[in-house]
Amino acid sequence: MLPSRFEPALTPPADSQAAPLYFVFRNGELLLQGEPAQLAPLPAQTDGLHYLGQLEDTPCYTAHYPHDDTPEGCQWVGLRASHALIGNELFQIAGRASQILEWDRSHRFCGVCGNPTRIKPGERARECTACGHQVWPRISPAMMVLVRRGKQLLMARGPHFPPGVYSALAGFVEAGESLEQTVHREVREEVGVRIHNLRYFHSQSWPFPHSLMLAFTADYLEGELTPDLYEIEDARWFDIDDLPNWPFKASIAHQLLSHVVAQIRQEEG
Ligand SMILES: [Zn+2]
């Protein structure tokens, strides 16, 4: 993975000359303009303007658009679909932006005493104006694991997957669990098999709506495949020469699959 050129910060540099980039959202959709599509300028009426940081010399901001119309010459594009239009670097900043906006929108009032909250100076936090309770953007850790048995990969699909798409197994970390415990539990619960040789691959922020995906590989140990038929509609062992459709190209699932398939091919020589 390349290091990011984006440096997060809370306040813009005083001497910034470059024209800012604006990530304007409404209902989870990003405002783009023109052909080819690019980030739109800041509309006249927005609320909740947040500075995100610098993309090299360019200050980046996010804001929520509170109206039902679409500014002239612009279009609303779902965050996932925006990847193909704005590229990976801006997509990652857009993912950060959407999570900060969603956190800001959903924490206007204190969860303890119900009074209004305000942005806390010097931190990406909101604090209660009455009791001082603080809230930060929520991040939900989730694990993903691609289980291997020789030349075969364990892939499954959920009921909401696009037709024909299978992926690695995934699930949220529960309170009190280590990542390793989550991986073993989810594999057992979702498909009824046991695994070993757990190896960390890498992680990815996944802003749908606020996950941090931590990906692993593992080897099959024992057990019959028995999909739970609730979270998992179908699970199978696929030979690497006969794989189903993969998930969204920018996802860590896609990278994990590419990595393991390349590894197996290399072993085969
Ligand atoms: Zn409070």
Tab-separated table of C-alpha atoms and ligand atoms in Angstrom:
chain	number	residue	atom	x	y	z
A	1	MET	CA	0.000	0.000	0.000
A	2	LEU	CA	1.296	3.464	-0.853
A	3	PRO	CA	1.530	6.011	1.961
A	4	SER	CA	-1.260	8.537	1.712
A	5	ARG	CA	-0.520	12.041	0.419
A	6	PHE	CA	-3.361	13.244	2.633
A	7	GLU	CA	-2.499	14.693	6.058
A	8	PRO	CA	-5.483	14.964	8.400
A	9	ALA	CA	-5.722	18.094	10.558
A	10	LEU	CA	-8.280	20.100	12.532
A	11	THR	CA	-7.391	23.614	11.384
A	12	PRO	CA	-6.243	24.799	7.946
A	13	PRO	CA	-2.797	26.381	7.606
A	14	ALA	CA	-3.034	30.197	7.775
A	15	ASP	CA	-1.008	30.736	4.593
A	16	SER	CA	-2.839	28.324	2.277
A	17	GLN	CA	-2.993	29.664	-1.300
A	18	ALA	CA	-4.445	26.657	-3.136
A	19	ALA	CA	-8.137	26.478	-4.013
A	20	PRO	CA	-9.838	24.033	-1.594
A	21	LEU	CA	-11.529	20.763	-2.506
A	22	TYR	CA	-15.047	20.323	-1.144
A	23	PHE	CA	-16.675	16.962	-0.395
A	24	VAL	CA	-20.347	17.914	-0.228
A	25	PHE	CA	-22.824	15.216	0.783
A	26	ARG	CA	-26.557	14.730	0.991
A	27	ASN	CA	-28.062	11.399	2.126
A	28	GLY	CA	-24.739	9.624	1.676
A	29	GLU	CA	-24.309	10.891	-1.890
A	30	LEU	CA	-21.430	13.039	-3.069
A	31	LEU	CA	-21.887	16.193	-5.165
A	32	LEU	CA	-19.985	16.021	-8.463
A	33	GLN	CA	-20.065	18.262	-11.513
A	34	GLY	CA	-19.069	18.213	-15.156
A	35	GLU	CA	-17.899	15.584	-17.601
A	36	PRO	CA	-15.648	13.883	-16.663
A	37	ALA	CA	-17.136	14.202	-13.192
A	38	GLN	CA	-15.122	15.950	-10.507
A	39	LEU	CA	-15.770	17.408	-7.072
A	40	ALA	CA	-18.214	20.320	-7.283
A	41	PRO	CA	-17.467	23.769	-5.827
A	42	LEU	CA	-19.057	24.596	-2.465
A	43	PRO	CA	-22.741	25.469	-3.031
A	44	ALA	CA	-24.025	28.737	-1.549
A	45	GLN	CA	-26.047	27.045	1.172
A	46	THR	CA	-24.506	24.234	3.185
A	47	ASP	CA	-24.246	23.427	6.848
A	48	GLY	CA	-21.675	21.754	9.073
A	49	LEU	CA	-18.515	22.767	7.183
A	50	HIS	CA	-15.598	20.698	8.528
A	51	TYR	CA	-11.956	21.032	7.608
A	52	LEU	CA	-10.474	17.560	6.977
A	53	GLY	CA	-6.793	18.177	6.259
A	54	GLN	CA	-4.402	18.771	3.368
A	55	LEU	CA	-3.986	16.807	0.175
A	56	GLU	CA	-0.422	18.055	-0.328
A	57	ASP	CA	-1.045	21.854	-0.671
A	58	THR	CA	-4.792	21.586	-1.189
A	59	PRO	CA	-7.081	22.121	1.812
A	60	CYS	CA	-9.986	19.646	1.923
A	61	TYR	CA	-13.372	20.380	3.475
A	62	THR	CA	-16.638	18.542	3.848
A	63	ALA	CA	-20.137	19.919	4.223
A	64	HIS	CA	-23.725	18.746	4.277
A	65	TYR	CA	-26.172	20.089	1.674
A	66	PRO	CA	-29.507	20.564	3.434
A	67	HIS	CA	-31.845	21.060	0.434
A	68	ASP	CA	-33.732	18.732	-1.902
A	69	ASP	CA	-32.569	20.281	-5.166
A	70	THR	CA	-29.352	19.665	-7.095
A	71	PRO	CA	-27.070	22.654	-7.730
A	72	GLU	CA	-26.932	23.548	-11.446
A	73	GLY	CA	-24.606	21.421	-13.586
A	74	CYS	CA	-24.114	18.942	-10.739
A	75	GLN	CA	-25.179	15.398	-9.892
A	76	TRP	CA	-25.424	13.310	-6.707
A	77	VAL	CA	-23.413	10.104	-6.855
A	78	GLY	CA	-23.410	7.301	-4.258
A	79	LEU	CA	-20.114	7.082	-2.386
A	80	ARG	CA	-19.372	3.575	-3.686
A	81	ALA	CA	-20.082	4.559	-7.293
A	82	SER	CA	-17.956	7.699	-6.937
A	83	HIS	CA	-14.801	5.553	-6.774
A	84	ALA	CA	-14.873	4.926	-10.524
A	85	LEU	CA	-15.259	8.666	-11.182
A	86	ILE	CA	-12.929	10.395	-8.719
A	87	GLY	CA	-10.260	7.692	-8.208
A	88	ASN	CA	-8.932	5.963	-5.122
A	89	GLU	CA	-7.171	8.889	-3.446
A	90	LEU	CA	-10.195	11.216	-3.432
A	91	PHE	CA	-12.500	8.261	-2.653
A	92	GLN	CA	-10.556	7.651	0.567
A	93	ILE	CA	-10.887	11.290	1.609
A	94	ALA	CA	-14.580	11.178	0.680
A	95	GLY	CA	-14.972	8.113	2.937
A	96	ARG	CA	-13.388	10.010	5.812
A	97	ALA	CA	-15.608	13.015	5.064
A	98	SER	CA	-18.832	11.006	5.010
A	99	GLN	CA	-18.038	9.439	8.397
A	100	ILE	CA	-17.247	12.786	10.022
A	101	LEU	CA	-20.459	14.316	8.639
A	102	GLU	CA	-22.545	11.339	9.793
A	103	TRP	CA	-21.033	11.492	13.272
A	104	ASP	CA	-21.632	15.250	13.445
A	105	ARG	CA	-25.245	14.897	12.264
A	106	SER	CA	-26.113	12.077	14.655
A	107	HIS	CA	-24.568	13.585	17.813
A	108	ARG	CA	-26.237	16.981	18.007
A	109	PHE	CA	-27.626	16.050	21.417
A	110	CYS	CA	-26.043	14.401	24.415
A	111	GLY	CA	-26.794	10.682	24.812
A	112	VAL	CA	-26.490	11.023	28.601
A	113	CYS	CA	-28.573	14.106	29.478
A	114	GLY	CA	-30.213	15.165	26.191
A	115	ASN	CA	-28.798	18.692	26.071
A	116	PRO	CA	-27.233	20.117	22.871
A	117	THR	CA	-23.594	19.299	22.107
A	118	ARG	CA	-20.999	21.523	20.430
A	119	ILE	CA	-17.711	20.948	18.591
A	120	LYS	CA	-14.912	20.713	21.130
A	121	PRO	CA	-12.037	23.024	20.170
A	122	GLY	CA	-8.761	21.280	19.353
A	123	GLU	CA	-10.249	17.800	18.930
A	124	ARG	CA	-12.437	15.894	16.484
A	125	ALA	CA	-15.022	15.596	19.229
A	126	ARG	CA	-18.396	16.978	20.275
A	127	GLU	CA	-19.059	17.745	23.915
A	128	CYS	CA	-22.245	18.274	25.858
A	129	THR	CA	-22.883	21.903	26.815
A	130	ALA	CA	-24.434	20.771	30.128
A	131	CYS	CA	-22.675	17.651	31.458
A	132	GLY	CA	-19.458	17.621	29.387
A	133	HIS	CA	-20.010	14.122	27.938
A	134	GLN	CA	-17.789	13.716	24.853
A	135	VAL	CA	-18.329	11.785	21.627
A	136	TRP	CA	-15.864	11.017	18.858
A	137	PRO	CA	-16.566	9.642	15.375
A	138	ARG	CA	-17.508	6.010	15.865
A	139	ILE	CA	-15.407	3.325	14.205
A	140	SER	CA	-16.664	-0.271	14.176
A	141	PRO	CA	-13.923	-2.882	13.776
A	142	ALA	CA	-14.828	-5.831	11.606
A	143	MET	CA	-12.762	-8.763	10.441
A	144	MET	CA	-12.579	-10.509	7.109
A	145	VAL	CA	-10.964	-13.868	6.507
A	146	LEU	CA	-10.209	-15.810	3.351
A	147	VAL	CA	-9.934	-19.493	4.243
A	148	ARG	CA	-7.844	-21.733	2.021
A	149	ARG	CA	-7.857	-25.507	1.539
A	150	GLY	CA	-5.137	-26.413	-0.982
A	151	LYS	CA	-6.155	-24.767	-4.257
A	152	GLN	CA	-9.648	-24.004	-2.968
A	153	LEU	CA	-10.993	-20.849	-1.363
A	154	LEU	CA	-13.943	-20.630	1.009
A	155	MET	CA	-16.262	-17.951	-0.363
A	156	ALA	CA	-19.778	-17.056	0.676
A	157	ARG	CA	-22.564	-14.682	-0.262
A	158	GLY	CA	-25.026	-12.747	1.835
A	159	PRO	CA	-28.647	-12.158	0.779
A	160	HIS	CA	-27.874	-8.528	-0.195
A	161	PHE	CA	-24.876	-9.222	-2.440
A	162	PRO	CA	-25.127	-8.367	-6.152
A	163	PRO	CA	-26.084	-11.456	-8.213
A	164	GLY	CA	-23.265	-13.989	-8.655
A	165	VAL	CA	-20.875	-12.263	-6.238
A	166	TYR	CA	-19.129	-14.256	-3.506
A	167	SER	CA	-16.623	-12.936	-0.995
A	168	ALA	CA	-14.474	-13.831	1.981
A	169	LEU	CA	-16.264	-14.279	5.323
A	170	ALA	CA	-16.684	-11.164	7.453
A	171	GLY	CA	-18.228	-10.028	10.705
A	172	PHE	CA	-18.146	-7.375	13.405
A	173	VAL	CA	-15.978	-7.606	16.488
A	174	GLU	CA	-18.078	-8.026	19.632
A	175	ALA	CA	-17.435	-6.243	22.915
A	176	GLY	CA	-14.749	-8.062	24.888
A	177	GLU	CA	-13.333	-9.996	21.931
A	178	SER	CA	-9.871	-9.999	20.365
A	179	LEU	CA	-9.698	-9.943	16.572
A	180	GLU	CA	-8.449	-13.521	16.552
A	181	GLN	CA	-11.433	-14.639	18.636
A	182	THR	CA	-13.778	-12.833	16.257
A	183	VAL	CA	-12.289	-14.595	13.239
A	184	HIS	CA	-12.612	-18.062	14.778
A	185	ARG	CA	-16.136	-17.370	16.076
A	186	GLU	CA	-17.476	-15.904	12.831
A	187	VAL	CA	-16.140	-18.761	10.716
A	188	ARG	CA	-17.636	-21.298	13.127
A	189	GLU	CA	-20.995	-19.470	13.322
A	190	GLU	CA	-21.362	-18.617	9.646
A	191	VAL	CA	-20.213	-21.827	7.985
A	192	GLY	CA	-19.505	-24.341	10.767
A	193	VAL	CA	-15.852	-25.045	10.063
A	194	ARG	CA	-12.659	-24.630	12.098
A	195	ILE	CA	-9.545	-22.887	10.855
A	196	HIS	CA	-5.911	-22.428	11.850
A	197	ASN	CA	-2.741	-20.576	10.761
A	198	LEU	CA	-4.390	-17.175	11.012
A	199	ARG	CA	-2.265	-14.484	9.324
A	200	TYR	CA	-2.915	-10.753	9.227
A	201	PHE	CA	-3.150	-9.260	5.713
A	202	HIS	CA	-3.974	-5.555	6.076
A	203	SER	CA	-6.767	-3.169	6.949
A	204	GLN	CA	-9.020	-0.659	5.233
A	205	SER	CA	-11.358	2.057	6.399
A	206	TRP	CA	-14.770	1.125	4.985
A	207	PRO	CA	-17.191	4.032	5.246
A	208	PHE	CA	-20.441	2.021	4.858
A	209	PRO	CA	-21.182	3.445	7.344
A	210	HIS	CA	-18.134	3.424	9.673
A	211	SER	CA	-16.251	0.121	9.617
A	212	LEU	CA	-12.592	-0.599	9.900
A	213	MET	CA	-12.043	-3.868	8.025
A	214	LEU	CA	-9.122	-5.995	9.254
A	215	ALA	CA	-8.352	-8.763	6.797
A	216	PHE	CA	-6.765	-12.164	7.476
A	217	THR	CA	-5.941	-15.347	5.661
A	218	ALA	CA	-6.303	-18.757	7.292
A	219	ASP	CA	-6.090	-22.456	6.492
A	220	TYR	CA	-8.959	-24.923	6.806
A	221	LEU	CA	-8.645	-27.286	9.755
A	222	GLU	CA	-11.819	-29.408	10.066
A	223	GLY	CA	-15.596	-29.523	9.729
A	224	GLU	CA	-18.347	-29.722	7.093
A	225	LEU	CA	-19.464	-26.523	5.344
A	226	THR	CA	-22.858	-25.682	6.808
A	227	PRO	CA	-23.935	-22.103	5.978
A	228	ASP	CA	-26.067	-20.540	8.735
A	229	LEU	CA	-28.642	-19.484	6.039
A	230	TYR	CA	-29.335	-16.271	7.911
A	231	GLU	CA	-26.272	-14.098	7.346
A	232	ILE	CA	-24.979	-16.496	4.699
A	233	GLU	CA	-27.138	-17.500	1.756
A	234	ASP	CA	-24.576	-19.817	0.220
A	235	ALA	CA	-20.984	-20.854	0.963
A	236	ARG	CA	-18.753	-23.076	-1.121
A	237	TRP	CA	-15.214	-24.158	-1.774
A	238	PHE	CA	-14.190	-22.659	-5.101
A	239	ASP	CA	-11.188	-23.868	-7.048
A	240	ILE	CA	-8.973	-20.887	-7.957
A	241	ASP	CA	-9.436	-21.818	-11.637
A	242	ASP	CA	-13.208	-21.563	-11.290
A	243	LEU	CA	-13.940	-18.549	-9.077
A	244	PRO	CA	-17.267	-16.663	-8.937
A	245	ASN	CA	-17.598	-12.888	-9.333
A	246	TRP	CA	-15.614	-10.833	-6.824
A	247	PRO	CA	-16.749	-7.846	-4.761
A	248	PHE	CA	-16.284	-4.162	-5.592
A	249	LYS	CA	-12.786	-3.482	-6.957
A	250	ALA	CA	-11.773	-0.903	-4.331
A	251	SER	CA	-12.688	-3.231	-1.442
A	252	ILE	CA	-10.170	-5.020	0.732
A	253	ALA	CA	-12.021	-8.256	-0.108
A	254	HIS	CA	-10.917	-7.827	-3.722
A	255	GLN	CA	-7.315	-7.190	-2.675
A	256	LEU	CA	-7.354	-10.160	-0.323
A	257	LEU	CA	-8.618	-12.472	-3.072
A	258	SER	CA	-6.001	-11.182	-5.548
A	259	HIS	CA	-3.283	-11.712	-2.952
A	260	VAL	CA	-4.205	-15.297	-2.107
A	261	VAL	CA	-4.829	-16.346	-5.715
A	262	ALA	CA	-1.408	-14.931	-6.707
A	263	GLN	CA	0.181	-16.752	-3.772
A	264	ILE	CA	-1.325	-20.104	-4.798
A	265	ARG	CA	-0.290	-19.609	-8.444
A	266	GLN	CA	3.248	-18.841	-7.323
A	267	GLU	CA	3.377	-22.032	-5.229
A	268	GLU	CA	2.185	-24.007	-8.241
A	269	GLY	CA	5.049	-22.469	-10.264
B	1	ZN	ZN	-24.954	15.809	28.622
